[in-house]
């Protein structure tokens, strides 16, 4: 196998996820395919010897391509990327299975796509990457050239507008999951925590939370369950920019915010935020007393 074939094989392993990201960004299967093809072209030309996370690198590339395409929609449309012939074209994927196309469309929904079209390109990118694919704000910040705090605000504005149309997941169900997670955490119920966590769940802490003793990153359901089992006793349920989460306060002042991402009834990611400036910019609404 030559280097080109080896690189193409690695790319193919990520194609489905990249297409899913691009489709949710652009709302068009053909444009999503264009964005994925462009990612391949850039990969084939780049020196990736120092790239340790190819999936993350490709997600960043596709996201930047989609951002450019969204920004250009008000101007002229670019020529289809399929027309490019520079010797680096990746063989096109097999014709999509109609059932797969329906599943992809249903996973977003026409109503949601209509709402997403009302967002600015940066809002749409921040919302899709963070809320649907659990990409941390720090990584999104590099794509849109803004601070993590600014990206969080972009995602929050987008989330409120989306929830005014069609929610990604029923807020009541999310609140139930977060409440169950808190109860299992306080009770040290490792098995219950595992049932609530996606197998690839991740916890990320900002620098201020790390200063409180949190690990920067914890990956995998077992590790996350171990981290929270028997803890979070002082945390209380709250809405964080309209989404269910947890807040730990001292004398009425929020000190740590636990921002949950829940997908299909499972906790996919938790962000521990302790930066006072960032917390001050959040809309926090207590959800009632919790013993």
C-alpha positions as a Markdown table, in Angstrom:
| # | Residue | x | y | z |
|---|---|---|---|---|
| 1 | Unk | 0.0 | 0.0 | 0.0 |
| 2 | Unk | 1.5 | 3.4 | -1.0 |
| 3 | Unk | 1.3 | 6.5 | 1.1 |
| 4 | Unk | -1.7 | 7.9 | -0.8 |
| 5 | Unk | -3.7 | 4.7 | -0.3 |
| 6 | Unk | -2.7 | 4.6 | 3.3 |
| 7 | Unk | -3.8 | 8.2 | 3.9 |
| 8 | Unk | -7.1 | 7.6 | 2.0 |
| 9 | Unk | -7.8 | 4.6 | 4.2 |
| 10 | Unk | -7.3 | 6.6 | 7.3 |
| 11 | Unk | -9.6 | 9.3 | 5.9 |
| 12 | Unk | -12.3 | 6.8 | 5.1 |
| 13 | Unk | -12.4 | 5.8 | 8.8 |
| 14 | Unk | -13.6 | 9.4 | 9.6 |
| 15 | Unk | -15.8 | 10.1 | 6.5 |
| 16 | Unk | -19.2 | 9.3 | 8.0 |
| 17 | Unk | -18.6 | 11.6 | 11.0 |
| 18 | Unk | -17.2 | 14.4 | 8.9 |
| 19 | Unk | -20.3 | 14.2 | 6.6 |
| 20 | Unk | -22.6 | 14.3 | 9.6 |
| 21 | Unk | -20.9 | 17.4 | 11.0 |
| 22 | Unk | -21.0 | 19.1 | 7.5 |
| 23 | Unk | -24.6 | 18.2 | 6.9 |
| 24 | Unk | -25.7 | 19.7 | 10.3 |
| 25 | Unk | -23.6 | 22.8 | 9.4 |
| 26 | Unk | -24.9 | 23.2 | 5.9 |
| 27 | Unk | -28.2 | 21.5 | 5.7 |
| 28 | Unk | -27.4 | 20.2 | 2.2 |
| 29 | Unk | -26.1 | 16.6 | 1.5 |
| 30 | Unk | -24.4 | 17.8 | -1.7 |
| 31 | Unk | -22.7 | 20.7 | 0.0 |
| 32 | Unk | -21.7 | 18.4 | 2.9 |
| 33 | Unk | -20.0 | 16.1 | 0.4 |
| 34 | Unk | -18.2 | 19.1 | -1.1 |
| 35 | Unk | -16.9 | 20.1 | 2.4 |
| 36 | Unk | -15.7 | 16.5 | 3.0 |
| 37 | Unk | -14.0 | 16.4 | -0.4 |
| 38 | Unk | -12.3 | 19.7 | 0.4 |
| 39 | Unk | -11.1 | 18.2 | 3.7 |
| 40 | Unk | -9.5 | 15.3 | 1.8 |
| 41 | Unk | -7.8 | 17.7 | -0.6 |
| 42 | Unk | -6.3 | 19.7 | 2.3 |
| 43 | Unk | -5.2 | 16.5 | 4.1 |
| 44 | Unk | -3.6 | 15.1 | 0.9 |
| 45 | Unk | -1.5 | 18.3 | 0.6 |
| 46 | Unk | -0.7 | 18.8 | 4.3 |
| 47 | Unk | 2.2 | 17.6 | 6.4 |
| 48 | Unk | 0.5 | 15.7 | 9.1 |
| 49 | Unk | 3.5 | 14.1 | 10.7 |
| 50 | Unk | 2.8 | 16.1 | 13.9 |
| 51 | Unk | -0.9 | 15.4 | 13.9 |
| 52 | Unk | -1.7 | 13.1 | 16.8 |
| 53 | Unk | -5.5 | 13.3 | 16.6 |
| 54 | Unk | -6.5 | 13.0 | 12.9 |
| 55 | Unk | -10.2 | 12.9 | 13.7 |
| 56 | Unk | -10.0 | 16.2 | 15.6 |
| 57 | Unk | -7.8 | 17.8 | 12.8 |
| 58 | Unk | -10.2 | 16.8 | 10.1 |
| 59 | Unk | -13.2 | 18.0 | 12.2 |
| 60 | Unk | -11.5 | 21.4 | 12.5 |
| 61 | Unk | -10.8 | 21.5 | 8.7 |
| 62 | Unk | -14.4 | 20.6 | 7.8 |
| 63 | Unk | -15.7 | 23.1 | 10.2 |
| 64 | Unk | -13.6 | 25.9 | 8.7 |
| 65 | Unk | -14.7 | 24.9 | 5.2 |
| 66 | Unk | -18.3 | 24.9 | 6.3 |
| 67 | Unk | -17.9 | 28.3 | 8.0 |
| 68 | Unk | -16.5 | 29.8 | 4.8 |
| 69 | Unk | -19.4 | 28.2 | 2.8 |
| 70 | Unk | -22.0 | 29.6 | 5.2 |
| 71 | Unk | -20.4 | 33.1 | 5.0 |
| 72 | Unk | -20.4 | 32.9 | 1.2 |
| 73 | Unk | -24.0 | 32.0 | 0.8 |
| 74 | Unk | -25.0 | 35.6 | 0.4 |
| 75 | Unk | -22.5 | 36.0 | -2.4 |
| 76 | Unk | -21.8 | 33.8 | -5.4 |
| 77 | Unk | -21.7 | 30.0 | -4.9 |
| 78 | Unk | -18.4 | 28.3 | -5.5 |
| 79 | Unk | -17.9 | 25.8 | -8.3 |
| 80 | Unk | -18.5 | 22.2 | -7.1 |
| 81 | Unk | -15.4 | 20.6 | -5.7 |
| 82 | Unk | -16.1 | 17.5 | -7.7 |
| 83 | Unk | -14.9 | 19.4 | -10.8 |
| 84 | Unk | -11.4 | 19.8 | -9.3 |
| 85 | Unk | -8.8 | 17.6 | -10.9 |
| 86 | Unk | -5.4 | 18.0 | -9.4 |
| 87 | Unk | -4.5 | 14.4 | -9.0 |
| 88 | Unk | -5.4 | 14.3 | -5.3 |
| 89 | Unk | -9.1 | 13.5 | -5.6 |
| 90 | Unk | -10.3 | 10.9 | -3.2 |
| 91 | Unk | -12.5 | 8.3 | -4.9 |
| 92 | Unk | -16.1 | 9.2 | -4.2 |
| 93 | Unk | -17.9 | 7.2 | -1.6 |
| 94 | Unk | -20.4 | 4.7 | -3.0 |
| 95 | Unk | -23.8 | 6.1 | -3.8 |
| 96 | Unk | -25.5 | 6.8 | -0.4 |
| 97 | Unk | -27.9 | 4.2 | 0.8 |
| 98 | Unk | -31.4 | 5.8 | 0.6 |
| 99 | Unk | -32.1 | 4.5 | 4.1 |
| 100 | Unk | -28.9 | 6.1 | 5.4 |
| 101 | Unk | -29.9 | 9.4 | 3.8 |
| 102 | Unk | -33.3 | 9.3 | 5.5 |
| 103 | Unk | -31.7 | 8.5 | 8.8 |
| 104 | Unk | -29.3 | 11.5 | 8.4 |
| 105 | Unk | -32.1 | 13.8 | 7.5 |
| 106 | Unk | -34.3 | 12.6 | 10.4 |
| 107 | Unk | -31.4 | 13.1 | 12.9 |
| 108 | Unk | -31.7 | 16.8 | 12.2 |
| 109 | Unk | -35.2 | 17.4 | 11.1 |
| 110 | Unk | -36.6 | 20.0 | 8.7 |
| 111 | Unk | -37.9 | 22.3 | 11.4 |
| 112 | Unk | -34.4 | 22.4 | 13.1 |
| 113 | Unk | -32.7 | 23.1 | 9.8 |
| 114 | Unk | -35.1 | 26.0 | 9.3 |
| 115 | Unk | -34.2 | 27.4 | 12.7 |
| 116 | Unk | -30.4 | 26.9 | 12.1 |
| 117 | Unk | -30.7 | 28.9 | 8.9 |
| 118 | Unk | -31.7 | 31.9 | 11.0 |
| 119 | Unk | -28.4 | 31.8 | 13.0 |
| 120 | Unk | -25.2 | 33.6 | 12.0 |
| 121 | Unk | -22.5 | 31.3 | 10.6 |
| 122 | Unk | -20.5 | 31.6 | 13.8 |
| 123 | Unk | -23.6 | 30.8 | 16.0 |
| 124 | Unk | -24.4 | 27.8 | 13.9 |
| 125 | Unk | -20.9 | 26.5 | 14.0 |
| 126 | Unk | -20.6 | 26.9 | 17.8 |
| 127 | Unk | -24.0 | 25.3 | 18.4 |
| 128 | Unk | -23.5 | 22.3 | 16.1 |
| 129 | Unk | -20.0 | 21.5 | 17.2 |
| 130 | Unk | -20.6 | 21.9 | 20.9 |
| 131 | Unk | -24.2 | 20.8 | 21.4 |
| 132 | Unk | -24.3 | 18.0 | 18.8 |
| 133 | Unk | -20.7 | 16.8 | 18.7 |
| 134 | Unk | -19.4 | 17.7 | 22.2 |
| 135 | Unk | -16.4 | 19.7 | 20.8 |
| 136 | Unk | -15.0 | 21.9 | 23.6 |
| 137 | Unk | -15.3 | 25.7 | 23.4 |
| 138 | Unk | -11.5 | 26.0 | 23.5 |
| 139 | Unk | -11.2 | 24.1 | 20.2 |
| 140 | Unk | -14.1 | 25.9 | 18.5 |
| 141 | Unk | -12.5 | 29.2 | 19.6 |
| 142 | Unk | -9.6 | 28.5 | 17.3 |
| 143 | Unk | -11.9 | 27.9 | 14.3 |
| 144 | Unk | -13.9 | 31.2 | 14.6 |
| 145 | Unk | -11.0 | 33.2 | 16.0 |
| 146 | Unk | -12.7 | 34.2 | 19.2 |
| 147 | Unk | -12.2 | 33.6 | 22.9 |
| 148 | Unk | -13.7 | 30.5 | 24.5 |
| 149 | Unk | -16.0 | 32.8 | 26.5 |
| 150 | Unk | -17.2 | 34.5 | 23.4 |
| 151 | Unk | -17.9 | 31.1 | 21.7 |
| 152 | Unk | -19.9 | 30.0 | 24.7 |
| 153 | Unk | -22.1 | 33.1 | 24.3 |
| 154 | Unk | -22.5 | 32.3 | 20.6 |
| 155 | Unk | -23.6 | 28.7 | 21.4 |
| 156 | Unk | -25.9 | 30.0 | 24.2 |
| 157 | Unk | -27.7 | 32.5 | 21.9 |
| 158 | Unk | -28.1 | 29.8 | 19.3 |
| 159 | Unk | -29.4 | 27.3 | 21.8 |
| 160 | Unk | -32.1 | 29.7 | 23.0 |
| 161 | Unk | -33.2 | 30.4 | 19.5 |
| 162 | Unk | -33.3 | 26.7 | 18.7 |
| 163 | Unk | -35.2 | 25.9 | 21.8 |
| 164 | Unk | -37.8 | 28.5 | 20.7 |
| 165 | Unk | -38.3 | 26.3 | 17.6 |
| 166 | Unk | -37.4 | 22.7 | 17.9 |
| 167 | Unk | -35.3 | 21.4 | 20.9 |
| 168 | Unk | -32.4 | 19.0 | 20.2 |
| 169 | Unk | -33.7 | 16.9 | 23.1 |
| 170 | Unk | -36.6 | 17.4 | 25.4 |
| 171 | Unk | -35.4 | 19.7 | 28.2 |
| 172 | Unk | -37.4 | 17.8 | 30.8 |
| 173 | Unk | -35.7 | 14.6 | 29.9 |
| 174 | Unk | -32.3 | 16.3 | 30.1 |
| 175 | Unk | -33.2 | 17.5 | 33.6 |
| 176 | Unk | -34.2 | 14.0 | 34.6 |
| 177 | Unk | -30.8 | 12.7 | 33.4 |
| 178 | Unk | -28.9 | 15.4 | 35.2 |
| 179 | Unk | -31.0 | 14.8 | 38.4 |
| 180 | Unk | -30.4 | 11.1 | 38.2 |
| 181 | Unk | -26.7 | 11.7 | 37.7 |
| 182 | Unk | -26.5 | 13.9 | 40.8 |
| 183 | Unk | -28.3 | 11.4 | 42.9 |
| 184 | Unk | -26.0 | 8.6 | 41.8 |
| 185 | Unk | -23.0 | 10.7 | 42.3 |
| 186 | Unk | -24.0 | 11.6 | 45.9 |
| 187 | Unk | -24.9 | 8.0 | 46.7 |
| 188 | Unk | -21.7 | 6.7 | 45.3 |
| 189 | Unk | -23.7 | 4.4 | 42.9 |
| 190 | Unk | -21.0 | 3.6 | 40.4 |
| 191 | Unk | -23.3 | 1.2 | 38.4 |
| 192 | Unk | -26.1 | 3.9 | 38.1 |
| 193 | Unk | -23.5 | 6.4 | 36.9 |
| 194 | Unk | -22.3 | 4.0 | 34.2 |
| 195 | Unk | -25.9 | 3.6 | 33.0 |
| 196 | Unk | -26.2 | 7.3 | 32.5 |
| 197 | Unk | -22.9 | 7.9 | 30.7 |
| 198 | Unk | -22.1 | 7.5 | 27.1 |
| 199 | Unk | -19.2 | 5.0 | 26.7 |
| 200 | Unk | -17.1 | 7.8 | 25.3 |
| 201 | Unk | -18.2 | 10.4 | 27.8 |
| 202 | Unk | -15.6 | 13.1 | 28.6 |
| 203 | Unk | -15.2 | 15.6 | 31.4 |
| 204 | Unk | -13.2 | 18.8 | 30.7 |
| 205 | Unk | -12.2 | 21.4 | 33.3 |
| 206 | Unk | -11.2 | 25.0 | 32.6 |
| 207 | Unk | -7.9 | 26.2 | 34.2 |
| 208 | Unk | -9.7 | 27.7 | 37.2 |
| 209 | Unk | -11.4 | 24.3 | 37.9 |
| 210 | Unk | -8.1 | 22.6 | 37.6 |
| 211 | Unk | -6.8 | 25.0 | 40.2 |
| 212 | Unk | -9.5 | 23.5 | 42.5 |
| 213 | Unk | -8.0 | 20.1 | 42.0 |
| 214 | Unk | -10.0 | 18.8 | 39.0 |
| 215 | Unk | -8.3 | 16.9 | 36.2 |
| 216 | Unk | -8.0 | 18.7 | 32.9 |
| 217 | Unk | -9.6 | 15.9 | 31.0 |
| 218 | Unk | -11.3 | 12.6 | 32.0 |
| 219 | Unk | -12.3 | 10.2 | 29.3 |
| 220 | Unk | -14.5 | 7.1 | 29.2 |
| 221 | Unk | -17.6 | 6.2 | 31.2 |
| 222 | Unk | -15.7 | 4.2 | 33.8 |
| 223 | Unk | -13.2 | 7.0 | 34.5 |
| 224 | Unk | -16.0 | 9.6 | 34.6 |
| 225 | Unk | -18.1 | 7.5 | 37.0 |
| 226 | Unk | -15.1 | 7.0 | 39.2 |
| 227 | Unk | -14.5 | 10.7 | 39.3 |
| 228 | Unk | -18.0 | 11.6 | 40.4 |
| 229 | Unk | -18.9 | 8.6 | 42.6 |
| 230 | Unk | -19.5 | 9.8 | 46.1 |
| 231 | Unk | -19.0 | 13.5 | 45.2 |
| 232 | Unk | -21.0 | 16.5 | 44.0 |
| 233 | Unk | -22.8 | 16.6 | 47.4 |
| 234 | Unk | -22.9 | 20.4 | 47.4 |
| 235 | Unk | -24.0 | 20.8 | 43.8 |
| 236 | Unk | -27.5 | 21.9 | 43.0 |
| 237 | Unk | -29.6 | 21.6 | 39.8 |
| 238 | Unk | -29.8 | 24.7 | 37.7 |
| 239 | Unk | -30.5 | 25.9 | 34.2 |
| 240 | Unk | -27.2 | 27.1 | 32.6 |
| 241 | Unk | -28.1 | 29.3 | 29.6 |
| 242 | Unk | -31.3 | 27.4 | 29.4 |
| 243 | Unk | -29.9 | 23.9 | 29.6 |
| 244 | Unk | -30.1 | 21.6 | 32.7 |
| 245 | Unk | -26.8 | 21.3 | 34.6 |
| 246 | Unk | -25.4 | 21.7 | 38.1 |
| 247 | Unk | -23.9 | 24.6 | 40.1 |
| 248 | Unk | -21.8 | 24.5 | 43.3 |
| 249 | Unk | -22.1 | 27.8 | 45.2 |
| 250 | Unk | -20.4 | 29.2 | 48.3 |
| 251 | Unk | -22.5 | 31.7 | 50.3 |
| 252 | Unk | -24.7 | 32.2 | 47.4 |
| 253 | Unk | -21.9 | 32.8 | 44.9 |
| 254 | Unk | -21.5 | 30.3 | 42.1 |
| 255 | Unk | -18.0 | 28.8 | 42.2 |
| 256 | Unk | -18.2 | 25.9 | 39.8 |
| 257 | Unk | -20.6 | 25.2 | 37.0 |
| 258 | Unk | -21.1 | 21.7 | 35.6 |
| 259 | Unk | -22.4 | 22.1 | 32.0 |
| 260 | Unk | -23.9 | 18.9 | 30.7 |
| 261 | Unk | -24.3 | 17.7 | 27.2 |
| 262 | Unk | -27.0 | 15.0 | 27.0 |
| 263 | Unk | -27.7 | 13.1 | 23.8 |
| 264 | Unk | -30.3 | 10.3 | 23.5 |
| 265 | Unk | -30.7 | 10.1 | 27.3 |
| 266 | Unk | -26.9 | 9.7 | 28.0 |
| 267 | Unk | -24.4 | 12.2 | 29.3 |
| 268 | Unk | -21.9 | 12.7 | 26.5 |
| 269 | Unk | -19.8 | 15.5 | 28.1 |
| 270 | Unk | -19.5 | 17.6 | 31.2 |
| 271 | Unk | -17.6 | 20.9 | 31.3 |
| 272 | Unk | -16.5 | 22.1 | 34.7 |
| 273 | Unk | -16.2 | 25.9 | 34.6 |
| 274 | Unk | -14.8 | 27.9 | 37.5 |
| 275 | Unk | -13.5 | 31.0 | 35.8 |
| 276 | Unk | -15.3 | 33.9 | 37.6 |
| 277 | Unk | -15.5 | 36.1 | 34.5 |
| 278 | Unk | -16.9 | 33.3 | 32.4 |
| 279 | Unk | -19.4 | 32.3 | 35.1 |
| 280 | Unk | -20.5 | 36.0 | 35.4 |
| 281 | Unk | -21.5 | 35.9 | 31.8 |
| 282 | Unk | -23.8 | 32.8 | 32.2 |
| 283 | Unk | -27.5 | 32.9 | 32.8 |
| 284 | Unk | -27.9 | 30.7 | 35.9 |
| 285 | Unk | -31.4 | 29.8 | 37.1 |
| 286 | Unk | -31.8 | 27.5 | 40.2 |
| 287 | Unk | -34.2 | 24.6 | 39.7 |
| 288 | Unk | -35.2 | 24.3 | 43.3 |
| 289 | Unk | -33.8 | 22.9 | 46.5 |
| 290 | Unk | -32.1 | 19.5 | 46.5 |
| 291 | Unk | -31.3 | 17.7 | 49.7 |
